[in-house]
CSV table of C-alpha atoms and ligand atoms in Angstrom, one decimal:
chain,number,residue,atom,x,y,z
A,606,UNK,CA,-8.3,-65.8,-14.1
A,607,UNK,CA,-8.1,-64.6,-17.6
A,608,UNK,CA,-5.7,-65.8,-20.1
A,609,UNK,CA,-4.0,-62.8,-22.0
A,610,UNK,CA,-1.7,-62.8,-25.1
A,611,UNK,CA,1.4,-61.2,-24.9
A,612,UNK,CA,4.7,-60.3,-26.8
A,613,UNK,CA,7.7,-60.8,-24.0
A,614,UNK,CA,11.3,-60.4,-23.7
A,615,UNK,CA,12.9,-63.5,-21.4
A,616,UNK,CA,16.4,-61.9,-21.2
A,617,UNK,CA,18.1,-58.9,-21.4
A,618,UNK,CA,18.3,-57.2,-25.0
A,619,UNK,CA,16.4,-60.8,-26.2
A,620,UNK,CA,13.9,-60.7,-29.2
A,621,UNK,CA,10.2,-60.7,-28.5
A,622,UNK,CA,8.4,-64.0,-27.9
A,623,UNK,CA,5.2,-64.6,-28.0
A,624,UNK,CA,3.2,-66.0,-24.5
A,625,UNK,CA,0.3,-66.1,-22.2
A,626,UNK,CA,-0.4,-64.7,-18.9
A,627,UNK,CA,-2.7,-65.0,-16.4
A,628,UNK,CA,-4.8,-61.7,-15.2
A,629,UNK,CA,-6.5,-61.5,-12.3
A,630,UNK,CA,-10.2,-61.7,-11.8
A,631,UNK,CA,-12.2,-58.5,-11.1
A,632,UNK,CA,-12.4,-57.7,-7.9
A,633,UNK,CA,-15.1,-55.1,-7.1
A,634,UNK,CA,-13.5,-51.6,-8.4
A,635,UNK,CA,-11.6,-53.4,-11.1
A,636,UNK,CA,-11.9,-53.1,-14.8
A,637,UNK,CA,-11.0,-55.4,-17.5
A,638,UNK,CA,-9.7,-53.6,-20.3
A,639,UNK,CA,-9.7,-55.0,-23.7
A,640,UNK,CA,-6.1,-54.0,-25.6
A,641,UNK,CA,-6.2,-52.4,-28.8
A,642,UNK,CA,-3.0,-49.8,-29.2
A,643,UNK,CA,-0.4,-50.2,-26.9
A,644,UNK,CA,2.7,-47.5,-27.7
A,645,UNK,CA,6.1,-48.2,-27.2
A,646,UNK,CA,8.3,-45.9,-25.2
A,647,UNK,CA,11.9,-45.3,-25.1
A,648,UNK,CA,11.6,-46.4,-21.1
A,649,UNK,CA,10.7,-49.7,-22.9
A,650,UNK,CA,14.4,-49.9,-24.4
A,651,UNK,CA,15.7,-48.6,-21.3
A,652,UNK,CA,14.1,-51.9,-19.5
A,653,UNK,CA,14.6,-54.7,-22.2
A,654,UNK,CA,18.1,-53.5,-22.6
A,655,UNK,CA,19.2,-53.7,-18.7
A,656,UNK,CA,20.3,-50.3,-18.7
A,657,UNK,CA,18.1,-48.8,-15.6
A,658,UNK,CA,18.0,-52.3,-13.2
A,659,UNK,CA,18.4,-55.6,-13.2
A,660,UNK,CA,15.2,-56.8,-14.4
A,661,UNK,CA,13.0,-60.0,-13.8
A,662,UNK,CA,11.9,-61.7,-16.4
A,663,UNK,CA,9.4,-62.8,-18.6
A,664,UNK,CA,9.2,-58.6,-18.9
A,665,UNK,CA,6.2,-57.5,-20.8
A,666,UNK,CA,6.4,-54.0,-21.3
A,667,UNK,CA,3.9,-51.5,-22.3
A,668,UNK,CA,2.7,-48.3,-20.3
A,669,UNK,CA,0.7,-46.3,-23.3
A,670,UNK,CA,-2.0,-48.5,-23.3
A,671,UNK,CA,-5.8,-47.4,-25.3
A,672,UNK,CA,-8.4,-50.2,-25.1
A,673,UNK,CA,-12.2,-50.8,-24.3
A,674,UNK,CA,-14.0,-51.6,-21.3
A,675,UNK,CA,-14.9,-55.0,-21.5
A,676,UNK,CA,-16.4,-56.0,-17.8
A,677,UNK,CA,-16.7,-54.6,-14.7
A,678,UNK,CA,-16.4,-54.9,-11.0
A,679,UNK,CA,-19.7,-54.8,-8.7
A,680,UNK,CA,-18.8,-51.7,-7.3
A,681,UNK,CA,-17.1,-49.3,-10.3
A,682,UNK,CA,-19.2,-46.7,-11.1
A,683,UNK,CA,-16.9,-44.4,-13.4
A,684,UNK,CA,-16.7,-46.5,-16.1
A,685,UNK,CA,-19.3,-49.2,-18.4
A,686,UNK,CA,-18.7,-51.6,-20.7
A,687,UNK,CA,-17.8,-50.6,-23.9
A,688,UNK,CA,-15.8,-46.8,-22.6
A,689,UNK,CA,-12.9,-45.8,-24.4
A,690,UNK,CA,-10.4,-46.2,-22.1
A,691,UNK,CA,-6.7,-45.8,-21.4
A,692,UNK,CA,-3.9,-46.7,-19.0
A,693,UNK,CA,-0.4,-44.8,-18.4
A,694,UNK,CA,2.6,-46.0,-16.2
A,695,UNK,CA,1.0,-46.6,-12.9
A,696,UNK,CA,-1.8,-49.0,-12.1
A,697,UNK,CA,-1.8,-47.9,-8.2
A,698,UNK,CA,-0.2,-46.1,-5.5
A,699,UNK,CA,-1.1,-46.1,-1.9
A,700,UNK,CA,-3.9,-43.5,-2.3
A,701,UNK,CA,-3.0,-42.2,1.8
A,702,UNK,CA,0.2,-40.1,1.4
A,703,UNK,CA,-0.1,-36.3,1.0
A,704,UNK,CA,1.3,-36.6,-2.9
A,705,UNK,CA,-1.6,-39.3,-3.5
A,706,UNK,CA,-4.5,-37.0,-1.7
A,707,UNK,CA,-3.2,-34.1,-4.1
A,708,UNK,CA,-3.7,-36.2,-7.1
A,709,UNK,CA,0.2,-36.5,-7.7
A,710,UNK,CA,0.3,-40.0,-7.7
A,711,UNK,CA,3.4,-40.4,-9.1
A,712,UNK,CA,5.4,-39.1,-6.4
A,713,UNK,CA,3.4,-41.4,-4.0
A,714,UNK,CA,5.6,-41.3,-0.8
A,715,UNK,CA,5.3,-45.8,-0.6
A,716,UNK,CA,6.3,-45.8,-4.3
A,717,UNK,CA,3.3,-45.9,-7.0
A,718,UNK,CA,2.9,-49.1,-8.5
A,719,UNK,CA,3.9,-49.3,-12.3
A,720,UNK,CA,2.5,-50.6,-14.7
A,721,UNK,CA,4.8,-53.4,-15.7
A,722,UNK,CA,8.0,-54.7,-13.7
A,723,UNK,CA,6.6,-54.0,-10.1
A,724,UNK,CA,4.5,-55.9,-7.7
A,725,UNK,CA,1.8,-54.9,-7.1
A,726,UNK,CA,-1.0,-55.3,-3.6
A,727,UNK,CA,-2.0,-58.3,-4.2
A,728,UNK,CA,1.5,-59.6,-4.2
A,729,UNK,CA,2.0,-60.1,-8.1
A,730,UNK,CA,4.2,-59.3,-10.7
A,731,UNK,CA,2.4,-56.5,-13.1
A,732,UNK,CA,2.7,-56.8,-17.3
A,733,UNK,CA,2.5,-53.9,-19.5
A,734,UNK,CA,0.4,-53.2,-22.6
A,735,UNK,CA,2.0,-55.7,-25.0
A,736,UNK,CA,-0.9,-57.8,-24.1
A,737,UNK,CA,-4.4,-58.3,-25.1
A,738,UNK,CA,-6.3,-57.6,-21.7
A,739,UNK,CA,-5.6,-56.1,-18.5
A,740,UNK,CA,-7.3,-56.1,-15.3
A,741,UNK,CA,-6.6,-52.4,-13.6
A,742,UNK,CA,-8.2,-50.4,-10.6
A,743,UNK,CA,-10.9,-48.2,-11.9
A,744,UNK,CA,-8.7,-45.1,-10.0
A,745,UNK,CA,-5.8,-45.4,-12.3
A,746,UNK,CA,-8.1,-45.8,-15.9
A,747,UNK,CA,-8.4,-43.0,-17.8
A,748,UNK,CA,-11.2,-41.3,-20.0
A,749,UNK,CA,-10.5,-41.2,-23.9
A,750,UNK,CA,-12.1,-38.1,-25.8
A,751,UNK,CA,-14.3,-39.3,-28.5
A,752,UNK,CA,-12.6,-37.4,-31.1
A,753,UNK,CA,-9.1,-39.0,-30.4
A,754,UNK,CA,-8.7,-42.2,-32.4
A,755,UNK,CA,-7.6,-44.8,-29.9
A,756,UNK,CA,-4.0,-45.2,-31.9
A,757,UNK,CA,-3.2,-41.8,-31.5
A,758,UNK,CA,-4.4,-41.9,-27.5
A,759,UNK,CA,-2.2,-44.4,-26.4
A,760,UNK,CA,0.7,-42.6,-27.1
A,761,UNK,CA,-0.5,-39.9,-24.6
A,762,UNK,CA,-0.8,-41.9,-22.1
A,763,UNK,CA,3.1,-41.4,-21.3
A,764,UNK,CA,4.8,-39.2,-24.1
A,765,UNK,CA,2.0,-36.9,-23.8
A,766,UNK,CA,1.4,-36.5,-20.1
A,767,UNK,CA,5.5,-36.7,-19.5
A,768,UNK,CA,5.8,-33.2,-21.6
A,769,UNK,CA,2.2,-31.9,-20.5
A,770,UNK,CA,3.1,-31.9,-16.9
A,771,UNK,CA,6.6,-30.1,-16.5
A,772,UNK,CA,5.4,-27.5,-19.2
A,773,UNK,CA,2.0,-26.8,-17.3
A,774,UNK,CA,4.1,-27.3,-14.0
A,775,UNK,CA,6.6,-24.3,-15.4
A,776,UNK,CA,4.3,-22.2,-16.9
A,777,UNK,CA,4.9,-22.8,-21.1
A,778,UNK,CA,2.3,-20.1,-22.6
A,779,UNK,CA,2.6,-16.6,-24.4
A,780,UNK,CA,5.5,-14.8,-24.0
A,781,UNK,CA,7.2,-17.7,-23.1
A,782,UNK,CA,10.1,-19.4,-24.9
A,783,UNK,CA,10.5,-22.9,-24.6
A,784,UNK,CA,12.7,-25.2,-26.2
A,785,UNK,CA,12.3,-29.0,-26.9
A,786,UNK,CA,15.8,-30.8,-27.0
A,787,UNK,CA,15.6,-34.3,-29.1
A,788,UNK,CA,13.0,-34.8,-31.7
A,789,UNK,CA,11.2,-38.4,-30.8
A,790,UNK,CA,8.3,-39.1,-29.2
A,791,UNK,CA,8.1,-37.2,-26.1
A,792,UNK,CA,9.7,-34.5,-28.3
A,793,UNK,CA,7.6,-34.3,-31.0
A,794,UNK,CA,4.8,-34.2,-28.0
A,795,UNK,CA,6.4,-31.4,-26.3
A,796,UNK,CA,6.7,-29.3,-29.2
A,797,UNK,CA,2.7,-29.7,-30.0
A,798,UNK,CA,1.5,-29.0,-26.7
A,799,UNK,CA,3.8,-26.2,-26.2
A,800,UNK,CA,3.1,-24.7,-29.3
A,801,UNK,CA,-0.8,-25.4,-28.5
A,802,UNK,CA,-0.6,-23.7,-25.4
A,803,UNK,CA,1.1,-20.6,-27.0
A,804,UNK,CA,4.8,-20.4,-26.2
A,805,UNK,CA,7.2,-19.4,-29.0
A,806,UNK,CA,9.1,-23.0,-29.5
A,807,UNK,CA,12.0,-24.1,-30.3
A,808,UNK,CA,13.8,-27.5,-31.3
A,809,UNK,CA,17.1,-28.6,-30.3
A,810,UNK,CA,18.2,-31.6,-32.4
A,811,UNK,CA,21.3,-33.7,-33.2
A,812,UNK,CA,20.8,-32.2,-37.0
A,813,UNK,CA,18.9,-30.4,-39.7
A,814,UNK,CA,17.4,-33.7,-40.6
A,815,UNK,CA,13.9,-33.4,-39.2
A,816,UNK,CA,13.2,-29.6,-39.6
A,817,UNK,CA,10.8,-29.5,-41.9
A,818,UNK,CA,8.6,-32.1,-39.2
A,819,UNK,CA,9.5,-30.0,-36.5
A,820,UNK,CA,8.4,-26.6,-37.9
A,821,UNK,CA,5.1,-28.6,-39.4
A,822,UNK,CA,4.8,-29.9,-35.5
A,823,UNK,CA,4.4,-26.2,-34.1
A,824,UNK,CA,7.7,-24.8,-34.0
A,825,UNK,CA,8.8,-22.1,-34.7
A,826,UNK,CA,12.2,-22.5,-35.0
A,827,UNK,CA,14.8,-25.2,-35.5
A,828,UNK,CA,18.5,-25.9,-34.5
A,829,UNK,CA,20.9,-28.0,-35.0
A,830,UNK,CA,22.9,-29.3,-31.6
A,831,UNK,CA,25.7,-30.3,-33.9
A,832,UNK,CA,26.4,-27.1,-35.2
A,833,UNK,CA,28.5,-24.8,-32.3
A,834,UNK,CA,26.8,-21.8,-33.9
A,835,UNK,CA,23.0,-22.9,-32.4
A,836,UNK,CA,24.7,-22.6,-28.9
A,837,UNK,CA,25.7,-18.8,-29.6
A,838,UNK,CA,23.2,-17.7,-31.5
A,839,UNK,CA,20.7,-18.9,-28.5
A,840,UNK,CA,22.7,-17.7,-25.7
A,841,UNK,CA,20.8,-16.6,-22.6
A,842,UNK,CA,17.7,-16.1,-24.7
A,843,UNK,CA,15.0,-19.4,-23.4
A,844,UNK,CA,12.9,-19.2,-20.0
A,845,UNK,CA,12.4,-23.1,-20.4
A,846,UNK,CA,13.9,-25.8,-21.4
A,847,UNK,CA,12.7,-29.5,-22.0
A,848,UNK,CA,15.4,-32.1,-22.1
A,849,UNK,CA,13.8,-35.6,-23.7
A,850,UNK,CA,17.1,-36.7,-24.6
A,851,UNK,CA,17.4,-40.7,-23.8
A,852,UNK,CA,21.3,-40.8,-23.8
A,853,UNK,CA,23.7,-38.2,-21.7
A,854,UNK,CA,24.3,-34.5,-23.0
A,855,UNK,CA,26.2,-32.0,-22.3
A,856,UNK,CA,23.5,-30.1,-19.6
A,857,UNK,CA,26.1,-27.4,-19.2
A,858,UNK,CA,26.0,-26.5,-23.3
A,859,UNK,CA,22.2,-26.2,-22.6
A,860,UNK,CA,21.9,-24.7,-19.5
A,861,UNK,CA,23.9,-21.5,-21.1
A,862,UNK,CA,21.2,-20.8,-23.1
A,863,UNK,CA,18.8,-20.0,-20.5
A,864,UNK,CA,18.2,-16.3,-20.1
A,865,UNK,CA,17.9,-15.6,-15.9
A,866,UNK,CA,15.4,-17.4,-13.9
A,867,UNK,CA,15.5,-20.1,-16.6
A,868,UNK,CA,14.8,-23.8,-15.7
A,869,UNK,CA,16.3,-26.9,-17.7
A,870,UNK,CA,14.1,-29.8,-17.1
A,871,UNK,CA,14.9,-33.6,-18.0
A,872,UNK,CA,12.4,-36.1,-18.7
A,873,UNK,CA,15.1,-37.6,-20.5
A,874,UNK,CA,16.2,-40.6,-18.4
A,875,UNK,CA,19.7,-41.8,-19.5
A,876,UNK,CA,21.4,-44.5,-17.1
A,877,UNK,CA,24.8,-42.3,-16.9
A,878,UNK,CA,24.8,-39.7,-14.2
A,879,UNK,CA,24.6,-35.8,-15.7
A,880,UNK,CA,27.1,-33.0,-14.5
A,881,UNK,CA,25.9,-30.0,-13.9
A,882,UNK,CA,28.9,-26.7,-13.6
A,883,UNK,CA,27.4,-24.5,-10.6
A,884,UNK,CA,28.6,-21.6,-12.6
A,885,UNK,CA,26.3,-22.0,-15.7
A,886,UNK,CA,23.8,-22.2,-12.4
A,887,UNK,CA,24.4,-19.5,-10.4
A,888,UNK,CA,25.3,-16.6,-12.3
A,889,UNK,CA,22.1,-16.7,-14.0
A,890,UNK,CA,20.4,-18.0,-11.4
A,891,UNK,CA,19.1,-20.8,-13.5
A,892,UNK,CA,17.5,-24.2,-12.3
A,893,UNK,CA,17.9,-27.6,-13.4
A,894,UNK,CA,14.8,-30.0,-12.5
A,895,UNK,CA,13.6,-33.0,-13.2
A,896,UNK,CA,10.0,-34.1,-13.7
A,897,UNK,CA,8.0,-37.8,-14.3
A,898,UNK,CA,5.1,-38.6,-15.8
A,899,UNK,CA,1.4,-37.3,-14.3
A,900,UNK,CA,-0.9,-37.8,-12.0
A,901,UNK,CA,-4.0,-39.5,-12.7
A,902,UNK,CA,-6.2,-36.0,-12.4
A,903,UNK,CA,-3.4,-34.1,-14.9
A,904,UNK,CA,-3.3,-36.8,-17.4
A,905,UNK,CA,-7.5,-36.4,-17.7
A,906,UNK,CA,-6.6,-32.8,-18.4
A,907,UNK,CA,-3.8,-33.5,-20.4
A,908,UNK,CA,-6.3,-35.7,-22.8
A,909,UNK,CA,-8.9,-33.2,-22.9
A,910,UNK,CA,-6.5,-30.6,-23.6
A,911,UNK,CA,-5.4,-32.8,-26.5
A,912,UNK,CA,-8.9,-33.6,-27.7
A,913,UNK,CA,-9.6,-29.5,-27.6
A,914,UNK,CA,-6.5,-28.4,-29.4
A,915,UNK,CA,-7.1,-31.2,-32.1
A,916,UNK,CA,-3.5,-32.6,-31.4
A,917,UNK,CA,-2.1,-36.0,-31.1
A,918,UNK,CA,1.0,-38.0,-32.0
A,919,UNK,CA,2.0,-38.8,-35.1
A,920,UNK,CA,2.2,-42.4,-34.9
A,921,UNK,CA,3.6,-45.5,-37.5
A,922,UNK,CA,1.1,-48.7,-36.3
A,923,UNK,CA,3.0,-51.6,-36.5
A,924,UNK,CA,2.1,-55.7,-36.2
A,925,UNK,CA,3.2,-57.4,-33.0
A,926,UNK,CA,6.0,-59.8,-35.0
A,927,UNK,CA,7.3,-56.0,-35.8
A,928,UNK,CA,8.7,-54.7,-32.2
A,929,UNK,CA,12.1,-55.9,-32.3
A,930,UNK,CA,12.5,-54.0,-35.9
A,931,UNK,CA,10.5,-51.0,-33.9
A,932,UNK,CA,13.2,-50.9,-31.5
A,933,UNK,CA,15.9,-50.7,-34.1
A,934,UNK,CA,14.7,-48.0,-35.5
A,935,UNK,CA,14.2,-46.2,-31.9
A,936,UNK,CA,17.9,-46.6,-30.9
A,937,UNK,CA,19.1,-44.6,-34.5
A,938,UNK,CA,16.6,-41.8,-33.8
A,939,UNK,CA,14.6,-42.6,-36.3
A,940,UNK,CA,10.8,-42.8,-35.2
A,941,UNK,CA,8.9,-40.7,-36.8
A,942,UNK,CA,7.4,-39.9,-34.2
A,943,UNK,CA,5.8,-42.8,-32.2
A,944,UNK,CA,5.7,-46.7,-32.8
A,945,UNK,CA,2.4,-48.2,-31.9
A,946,UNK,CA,1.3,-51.4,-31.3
A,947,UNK,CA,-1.9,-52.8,-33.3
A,948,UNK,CA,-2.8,-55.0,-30.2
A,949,UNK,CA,-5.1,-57.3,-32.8
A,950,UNK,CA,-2.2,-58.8,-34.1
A,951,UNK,CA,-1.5,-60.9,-31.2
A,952,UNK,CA,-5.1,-62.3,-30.4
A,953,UNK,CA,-4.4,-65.3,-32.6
A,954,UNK,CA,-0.4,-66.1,-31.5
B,2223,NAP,P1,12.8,-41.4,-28.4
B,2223,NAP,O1,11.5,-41.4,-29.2
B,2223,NAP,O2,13.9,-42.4,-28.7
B,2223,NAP,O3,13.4,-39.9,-28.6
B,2223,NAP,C1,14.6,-39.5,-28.1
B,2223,NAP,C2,15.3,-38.5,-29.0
B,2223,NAP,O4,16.5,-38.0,-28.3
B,2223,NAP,C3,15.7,-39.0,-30.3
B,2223,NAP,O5,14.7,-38.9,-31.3
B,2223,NAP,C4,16.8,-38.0,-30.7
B,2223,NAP,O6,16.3,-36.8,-31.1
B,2223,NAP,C5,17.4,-37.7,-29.3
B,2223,NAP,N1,18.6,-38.6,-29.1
B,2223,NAP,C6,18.6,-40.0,-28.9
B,2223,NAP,N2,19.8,-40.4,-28.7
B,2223,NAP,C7,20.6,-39.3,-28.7
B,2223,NAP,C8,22.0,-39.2,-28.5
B,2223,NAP,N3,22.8,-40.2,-28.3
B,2223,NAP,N4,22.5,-37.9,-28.5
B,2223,NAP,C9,21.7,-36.8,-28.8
B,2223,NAP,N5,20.4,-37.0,-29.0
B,2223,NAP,C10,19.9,-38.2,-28.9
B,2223,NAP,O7,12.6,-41.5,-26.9
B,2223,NAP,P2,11.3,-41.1,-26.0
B,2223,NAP,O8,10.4,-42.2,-25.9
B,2223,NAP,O9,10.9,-39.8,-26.4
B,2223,NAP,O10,12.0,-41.0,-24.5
B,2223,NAP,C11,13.0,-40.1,-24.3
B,2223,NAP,C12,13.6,-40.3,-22.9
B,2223,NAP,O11,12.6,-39.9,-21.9
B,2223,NAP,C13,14.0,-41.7,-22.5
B,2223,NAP,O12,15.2,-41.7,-21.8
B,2223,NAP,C14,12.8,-42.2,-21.7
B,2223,NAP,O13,13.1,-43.3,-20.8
B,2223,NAP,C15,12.5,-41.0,-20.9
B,2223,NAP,N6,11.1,-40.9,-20.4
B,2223,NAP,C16,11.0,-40.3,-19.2
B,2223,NAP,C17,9.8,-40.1,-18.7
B,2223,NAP,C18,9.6,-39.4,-17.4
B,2223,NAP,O14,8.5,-39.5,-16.8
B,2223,NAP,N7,10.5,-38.5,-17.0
B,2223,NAP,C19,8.6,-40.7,-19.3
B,2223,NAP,C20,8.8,-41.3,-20.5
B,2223,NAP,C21,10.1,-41.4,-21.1
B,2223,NAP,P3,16.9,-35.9,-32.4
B,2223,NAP,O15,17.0,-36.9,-33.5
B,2223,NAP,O16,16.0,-34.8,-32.6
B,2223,NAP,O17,18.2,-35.4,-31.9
B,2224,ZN,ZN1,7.0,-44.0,-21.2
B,2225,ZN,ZN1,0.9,-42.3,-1.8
């Protein structure tokens, strides 16, 4: 076994403590991964806070994970020691069922196995990133571009393949206008990959307060969600639509400003259902979908994509006695853009 350090919650909404777990030994297509960034994610809230699930606890989040290979099993042969590596929300799935064998492992019939809160096929409890090592099959580690600095990778492994996906999936590209609702991380991700894969983009935000970001981001305009004016000016007028709101809006304001054939998406994952009017549906006939993460395969793209367009998050590193602060400053909007985790500061703890 190796001993990892950690940063864990042991109740809902508690601070950070720090701990030690256990990680498994390497069995023959395993990887140890030594920890260096480790992003936090608004899903982190959503767990440490209660609001998806009862949780089990100790609950080590952490699903935007960059590290280096540090050992591996007798049998991996896509990685060596030393890689650049990184690890997203899943750490398995059951590899058999048709979504699996088309590389869309996240809508793995069984259930995927995520990174942190699940259990996993050996019959344990998975931890998350907010650790120093991790033991993961050598299927579900990622490639990091040389040119991306592992800080600004980790936040790719979910923000950036969570937007990637649904505006690859819909088509985001010239001619195309796309607008990004709620400026945070996967926001702020959204708006750069859209922009880098040449839609005209747009930013829906609760106010004015971060335009100048979001037109230095890639867009290439900016509205106010506040202001009843955005919703007439926009009317009808966007072919997509990418909701990364992590509390409950009005879906019907935004669904009206979909032109016809339009398709609102939500990443967004607030605990309180969403009600959608068939009207604002229908009479356009407009679609409202839902998308998660990436596969494995798409979030290799997605990186390389990244590493060819030059982009990345904009990302604040913080010390691990700094999370519960981080978390603050999540709930009032006010990441600019991503909070990451400089794993080094736990080693010692
Ligand atoms: P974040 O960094 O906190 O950003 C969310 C943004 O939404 C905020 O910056 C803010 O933007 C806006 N916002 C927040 N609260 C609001 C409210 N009450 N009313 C209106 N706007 C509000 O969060 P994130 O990490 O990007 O995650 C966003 C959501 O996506 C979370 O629910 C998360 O769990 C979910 N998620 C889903 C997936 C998936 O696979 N589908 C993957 C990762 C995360 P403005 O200041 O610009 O308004
Ligand atoms: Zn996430
Ligand atoms: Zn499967």
């Amino acid at each position: 076994m190796i001993t990892a350090h950690a940063r864990a919650v042991f109740g809902t909404n508690e601070p950070f403590k720090a701990t030690t777990i256990q990680r498994r030994d390497l069995s023959a297509k395993d990887v140890l991964i030594e920890i260096k960034y480790c992003g936090i994610c608004h899903s982190d809230l959503h767990h440490v806070r209660g609001e998806w699930r009862e949780e089990t606890f100790p609950l080590i989040p952490g699903h935007e994970i960059a590290g280096v290979v540090l050992e591996i099993g007798s049998e991996v042969t896509k990685y060596n020691v030393g890689d650049r590596v990184g690890v997203g929300c899943m750490v398995d799935s059951c590899r058999e069922c048709k979504h699996c064998q088309n590389g869309e492992e996240q809508y793995c019939i069984k259930g995927n196995t995520m990174t942190y809160g699940a259990i996993d096929r050996f019959g344990e409890r998975t931890h998350g990133g907010y650790s120093t090592h991790m033991v993961v099959t050598e299927d579900f580690v990622l490639r990091i571009p040389d040119s991306i600095a592992l800080d600004v990778a980790a936040p790719l492994l979910c923000a950036g393949i969570t937007t990637y996906s649904p505006l690859h999936h819909w088509g985001a590209g010239p001619g195309k206008k796309v607008a990004v609702v709620g400026l945070g991380g996967l926001g702020h991700m959204a708006v750069k990959i859209a922009h880098a894969m040449g839609a005209e983009v747009t930013v829906l935000s609760h106010s004015l307060a971060k335009k100048d970001d979001g037109l230095r981001l890639g867009a290439d305009h900016f509205f106010a969600t506040s202001d009843a004016e955005t919703f007439k000016k926009l009317a009808g007028s966007l072919d997509l639509i990418v909701n990364t709101v992590s509390a409950k809006v009005d879906l019907n304001a935004f669904l009206s400003l979909l032109n016809v054939d339009g398709v609102l998406v939500n990443v967004g994952a607030p605990a309180e259902p969403l009600s959608v009017n068939a009207f604002t549906l229908i009479l356009k006939r407009r679609s409202f979908a839902g998308s998660v993460i990436g596969g494995i395969r798409e979030t290799q793209e997605m990186l390389d994509f990244c590493a060819q367009h030059n982009i990345g998050p904009d990302i604040e590193v913080i010390a691990a006695d700094a999370i519960d602060g981080a978390y603050e400053r999540v709930l009032k909007s006010d990441v600019r853009y991503r909070f990451v985790i400089d794993i080094s500061t736990m080693a010692t703890k």
